[in-house]
Coordinates of C-alpha atoms in Angstrom, one line a residue:
M12 CA -40.4 59.5 -29.9
R13 CA -44.0 58.7 -28.8
L14 CA -44.3 59.0 -25.2
S15 CA -47.0 56.7 -22.8
P16 CA -50.2 58.5 -21.5
H17 CA -48.4 58.5 -18.1
M18 CA -45.2 60.4 -19.4
M19 CA -47.1 62.8 -21.5
V20 CA -49.1 63.9 -18.0
M21 CA -45.9 64.2 -16.1
Q22 CA -44.2 66.4 -18.9
N23 CA -47.0 68.7 -19.4
A24 CA -47.1 69.1 -15.9
A25 CA -43.7 70.2 -15.5
Q26 CA -43.4 72.0 -18.5
K27 CA -46.6 73.9 -17.2
A28 CA -44.6 74.3 -13.4
A29 CA -41.1 75.8 -15.3
R30 CA -43.0 78.9 -16.9
C31 CA -43.6 80.2 -13.2
L32 CA -40.5 78.9 -11.8
L33 CA -38.7 80.9 -14.4
R34 CA -40.4 83.9 -14.2
D35 CA -39.6 83.8 -10.4
F36 CA -36.0 82.9 -11.1
N37 CA -35.5 86.1 -13.0
E38 CA -37.5 88.2 -9.9
V39 CA -35.8 86.0 -7.2
E40 CA -35.3 89.1 -4.8
M41 CA -39.0 89.5 -4.7
L42 CA -40.2 85.8 -3.4
Q43 CA -41.3 85.5 0.2
V44 CA -39.2 82.5 1.7
S45 CA -39.1 81.1 5.5
V46 CA -37.3 78.6 6.8
K47 CA -38.2 74.6 7.4
G48 CA -35.0 74.2 9.5
P49 CA -31.3 74.5 8.8
G50 CA -30.0 75.2 5.3
D51 CA -33.7 74.0 4.6
F52 CA -36.0 76.9 2.9
V53 CA -39.2 77.0 0.9
S54 CA -40.4 79.9 -1.2
Q55 CA -43.4 81.1 -2.7
A56 CA -41.7 79.4 -5.5
D57 CA -41.7 76.0 -4.2
L58 CA -45.4 76.2 -3.2
R59 CA -46.7 77.7 -6.4
A60 CA -45.0 75.0 -8.8
E61 CA -46.2 72.3 -6.6
S62 CA -49.7 73.5 -6.7
T63 CA -49.4 73.3 -10.2
I64 CA -48.1 70.2 -10.3
R65 CA -51.1 68.5 -8.1
T66 CA -53.6 69.9 -9.9
E67 CA -52.6 69.1 -13.6
L68 CA -51.9 65.1 -12.7
E69 CA -55.0 65.3 -10.3
K70 CA -56.8 66.4 -13.5
A71 CA -55.8 63.6 -15.6
R72 CA -55.2 61.0 -13.1
P73 CA -57.6 61.4 -10.5
G74 CA -57.8 58.9 -7.5
Y75 CA -54.1 58.1 -7.4
A76 CA -52.2 59.3 -4.3
F77 CA -49.6 61.7 -3.9
L78 CA -46.0 62.5 -1.8
M79 CA -44.9 65.8 -2.5
E80 CA -42.5 67.8 -0.6
E81 CA -44.3 70.5 0.5
S82 CA -47.7 69.2 1.0
G83 CA -46.9 65.4 2.6
Y84 CA -49.0 62.4 1.9
S85 CA -52.3 62.5 0.2
G86 CA -54.8 60.0 -1.2
S87 CA -56.0 56.4 0.1
D88 CA -53.3 53.8 2.0
N89 CA -54.6 51.7 -0.2
W90 CA -53.2 53.3 -3.4
S91 CA -52.1 51.4 -6.7
W92 CA -50.7 54.5 -8.0
R93 CA -48.8 57.2 -6.4
W94 CA -47.1 60.3 -7.5
I95 CA -43.9 61.3 -5.8
V96 CA -43.0 65.4 -6.6
D97 CA -40.6 67.3 -6.0
P98 CA -41.5 70.9 -7.6
L99 CA -37.9 72.5 -6.9
D100 CA -35.1 70.9 -6.0
G101 CA -32.0 73.1 -5.7
T102 CA -34.0 75.5 -3.6
T103 CA -30.9 77.0 -1.6
N104 CA -29.6 77.4 -5.4
F105 CA -32.7 78.7 -7.0
L106 CA -32.9 81.7 -4.5
H107 CA -28.9 82.3 -4.8
G108 CA -29.5 82.9 -8.2
I109 CA -27.8 79.5 -9.8
P110 CA -29.3 78.5 -12.7
H111 CA -29.1 74.4 -11.0
W112 CA -32.2 73.4 -9.9
A113 CA -34.9 71.2 -11.3
I114 CA -38.3 69.6 -11.5
S115 CA -38.5 65.8 -10.0
I116 CA -41.7 63.8 -10.5
A117 CA -42.1 59.6 -10.4
L118 CA -44.7 57.3 -10.1
Q119 CA -44.5 54.5 -8.0
K120 CA -47.0 51.5 -8.7
R121 CA -48.6 48.8 -6.5
N122 CA -48.0 45.4 -8.0
D123 CA -50.9 42.9 -7.2
N124 CA -48.3 40.6 -4.9
G125 CA -48.0 44.1 -2.7
D126 CA -44.6 45.2 -4.1
I127 CA -44.1 48.7 -5.0
E128 CA -41.5 49.5 -7.6
I129 CA -40.9 52.9 -9.6
V130 CA -42.2 52.9 -13.1
S131 CA -41.4 56.2 -14.6
G132 CA -39.5 59.6 -13.3
L133 CA -38.9 62.7 -14.5
V134 CA -35.9 65.6 -14.1
Y135 CA -36.6 68.5 -16.1
N136 CA -34.4 71.6 -15.7
P137 CA -36.0 74.4 -17.1
V138 CA -33.5 76.8 -17.4
A139 CA -31.3 74.2 -19.7
N140 CA -34.3 72.7 -20.9
E141 CA -33.2 69.6 -20.6
M142 CA -35.7 67.0 -19.6
F143 CA -34.0 63.9 -18.4
W144 CA -37.1 61.1 -18.6
A145 CA -37.4 57.4 -18.0
E146 CA -39.9 54.7 -18.1
K147 CA -39.3 50.7 -16.7
G148 CA -38.2 48.6 -19.7
I149 CA -37.9 51.4 -22.2
G150 CA -35.0 53.3 -21.3
A151 CA -33.6 56.5 -20.2
F152 CA -33.5 59.8 -22.3
L153 CA -32.6 63.4 -22.2
N154 CA -35.2 65.0 -24.4
E155 CA -34.7 62.3 -27.3
R156 CA -31.7 61.2 -26.8
R157 CA -30.9 57.8 -25.6
L158 CA -28.7 57.4 -22.4
R159 CA -26.4 55.4 -21.0
V160 CA -24.4 55.5 -18.1
S161 CA -20.3 56.7 -18.3
A162 CA -18.2 53.5 -19.6
R163 CA -15.1 54.4 -17.5
R164 CA -13.9 51.5 -15.9
D165 CA -11.2 52.9 -13.7
M166 CA -11.4 54.9 -10.4
Y167 CA -8.5 57.4 -11.1
Q168 CA -10.4 58.2 -14.6
A169 CA -13.6 58.9 -12.2
V170 CA -15.9 62.2 -11.3
F171 CA -18.4 61.5 -8.5
A172 CA -21.2 63.7 -7.2
T173 CA -21.9 64.0 -3.4
G174 CA -23.9 66.2 -0.8
I175 CA -21.8 67.8 2.1
P176 CA -23.6 67.4 5.5
F177 CA -24.8 70.7 7.0
A178 CA -25.8 72.2 10.2
I179 CA -28.9 69.9 10.8
S180 CA -26.5 66.7 10.3
T181 CA -24.8 65.2 13.3
E182 CA -21.1 65.5 14.6
E183 CA -20.9 62.0 14.2
K184 CA -22.8 62.1 10.5
R185 CA -20.2 65.0 9.5
K186 CA -17.1 63.4 10.3
G187 CA -17.7 59.9 8.3
F188 CA -18.6 61.8 5.4
V189 CA -14.9 63.8 6.0
Q190 CA -13.6 60.0 6.6
T191 CA -15.2 59.5 3.2
V192 CA -14.1 61.9 1.4
S193 CA -10.7 61.6 2.6
S194 CA -10.8 57.9 1.4
L195 CA -11.7 58.9 -2.1
M196 CA -10.1 61.5 -3.1
P197 CA -6.4 59.9 -3.3
Q198 CA -8.0 57.5 -6.3
I199 CA -10.7 59.7 -8.2
A200 CA -10.1 62.5 -11.0
G201 CA -12.8 65.1 -9.1
L202 CA -15.4 65.3 -6.7
R203 CA -18.7 67.6 -7.0
R204 CA -21.1 69.1 -5.4
F205 CA -23.7 71.3 -7.0
G206 CA -26.8 70.9 -4.3
A207 CA -29.4 69.2 -6.3
A208 CA -29.5 65.5 -5.6
A209 CA -32.5 64.5 -8.3
L210 CA -29.8 66.4 -11.2
D211 CA -26.6 64.5 -10.3
L212 CA -28.9 61.3 -10.8
A213 CA -30.0 62.5 -13.9
W214 CA -26.1 63.5 -14.5
V215 CA -25.2 59.6 -13.3
A216 CA -27.8 58.1 -15.8
A217 CA -26.4 60.7 -18.4
G218 CA -22.4 59.8 -18.0
R219 CA -21.5 63.2 -16.9
Y220 CA -20.6 61.8 -13.5
E221 CA -19.5 58.0 -13.1
G222 CA -21.8 58.4 -9.6
F223 CA -23.5 59.6 -7.1
W224 CA -23.8 59.0 -3.1
E225 CA -25.6 60.9 -0.3
L226 CA -27.2 60.1 3.2
G227 CA -30.3 61.2 4.3
L228 CA -32.3 62.3 1.2
K229 CA -35.6 62.3 1.4
P230 CA -37.7 60.1 -1.3
W231 CA -39.0 62.8 -4.0
D232 CA -34.7 63.9 -3.6
V233 CA -34.6 60.7 -5.4
A234 CA -36.9 58.7 -7.0
A235 CA -37.5 59.7 -10.2
G236 CA -33.5 59.7 -10.4
L237 CA -33.7 56.2 -9.3
I238 CA -35.4 54.9 -12.5
L239 CA -33.4 57.2 -14.7
V240 CA -29.9 55.3 -13.0
R241 CA -31.3 52.1 -13.9
E242 CA -32.6 52.4 -17.1
A243 CA -29.5 53.9 -18.2
G244 CA -27.7 51.0 -17.1
G245 CA -26.5 52.1 -13.6
H246 CA -26.7 50.5 -10.1
V247 CA -28.5 52.1 -6.9
S248 CA -28.9 50.7 -3.8
D249 CA -28.6 51.7 -0.1
I250 CA -25.1 52.1 1.7
Q251 CA -25.5 48.1 2.3
G252 CA -26.4 47.3 -0.9
N253 CA -29.8 46.7 -0.5
P254 CA -32.4 47.8 -3.3
L255 CA -34.4 50.9 -3.2
N256 CA -37.7 50.2 -4.1
D257 CA -40.4 51.1 -1.4
I258 CA -38.2 54.1 -0.6
G259 CA -38.9 55.1 3.2
M260 CA -38.7 58.7 4.2
S261 CA -34.9 59.2 4.8
V262 CA -33.1 57.5 2.0
D263 CA -29.1 56.7 2.2
T264 CA -28.5 56.4 -2.1
V265 CA -25.4 55.2 -3.8
A266 CA -25.5 55.2 -7.8
A267 CA -22.9 54.3 -10.0
N268 CA -21.7 52.5 -13.3
A269 CA -21.8 49.2 -13.1
A270 CA -17.8 49.0 -13.4
L271 CA -17.2 51.6 -10.3
F272 CA -20.9 50.5 -8.2
S273 CA -19.2 48.1 -5.8
T274 CA -15.8 50.2 -5.1
I275 CA -17.9 53.3 -4.4
R276 CA -20.2 51.6 -2.3
E277 CA -17.8 49.7 -0.2
I278 CA -15.6 53.0 0.3
I279 CA -18.8 54.6 1.4
S280 CA -19.8 51.7 3.7
D281 CA -16.7 51.5 5.4
N282 CA -16.2 55.0 6.6
T283 CA -19.7 55.4 7.7
P284 CA -20.9 55.3 10.9
N285 CA -24.0 52.9 12.0
K286 CA -24.6 51.3 8.7

């Protein structure tokens, strides 16, 4: 399949970073690790991968701005194009030897009218050699196979994914999560928590889950996944139903196939405090 120039650049950067990450994953006990906050780690692997991705993207597209998990924002405030990068989504899994983690790269464009949109995204799991990618108007793909969201229409058949609030979350948010799960579980086939939001969204696009939600995510967690779900025929919004285009620094995310999106979003909204 012929890739666009942007997607070729993104995939090349991800694959180059993946080689180092796989080596580090096989020697994970040797990595130096620091703690950014409760349950929030950064390792030498994250930093090396981010440096590699930045070097490759900057070499191919000088002048584009960056929003990266470890190094933050850089570039002009009046950017026309901006990369959003998570060099290692699922760091906790990675550091525990759990083979469920990914590289996430998205590209934003600022249009002439000032609107901002995500036009390209990829989520790459090197362990499984699964490259999920999408471009606006082109579709979503897993390697070279076209993706469509699940066709299941009944909640009792549905499997959803989520992220469980951890120590940094407020008690109010933790109670809201418990209420949501208590309301949802009697209606569905199952609930999964695998610890990598970018892959959760990619799996919604691939039809492996019927939907996903998590509150308080960062833009690098979701940017690539948003376009994957949309281009695979699914719906994505915040819990109030607002579209996620110019995403902020704290992102409440609900994604699902078209048949179940409204139902899951309403359940989450009804049980979330301060919505």
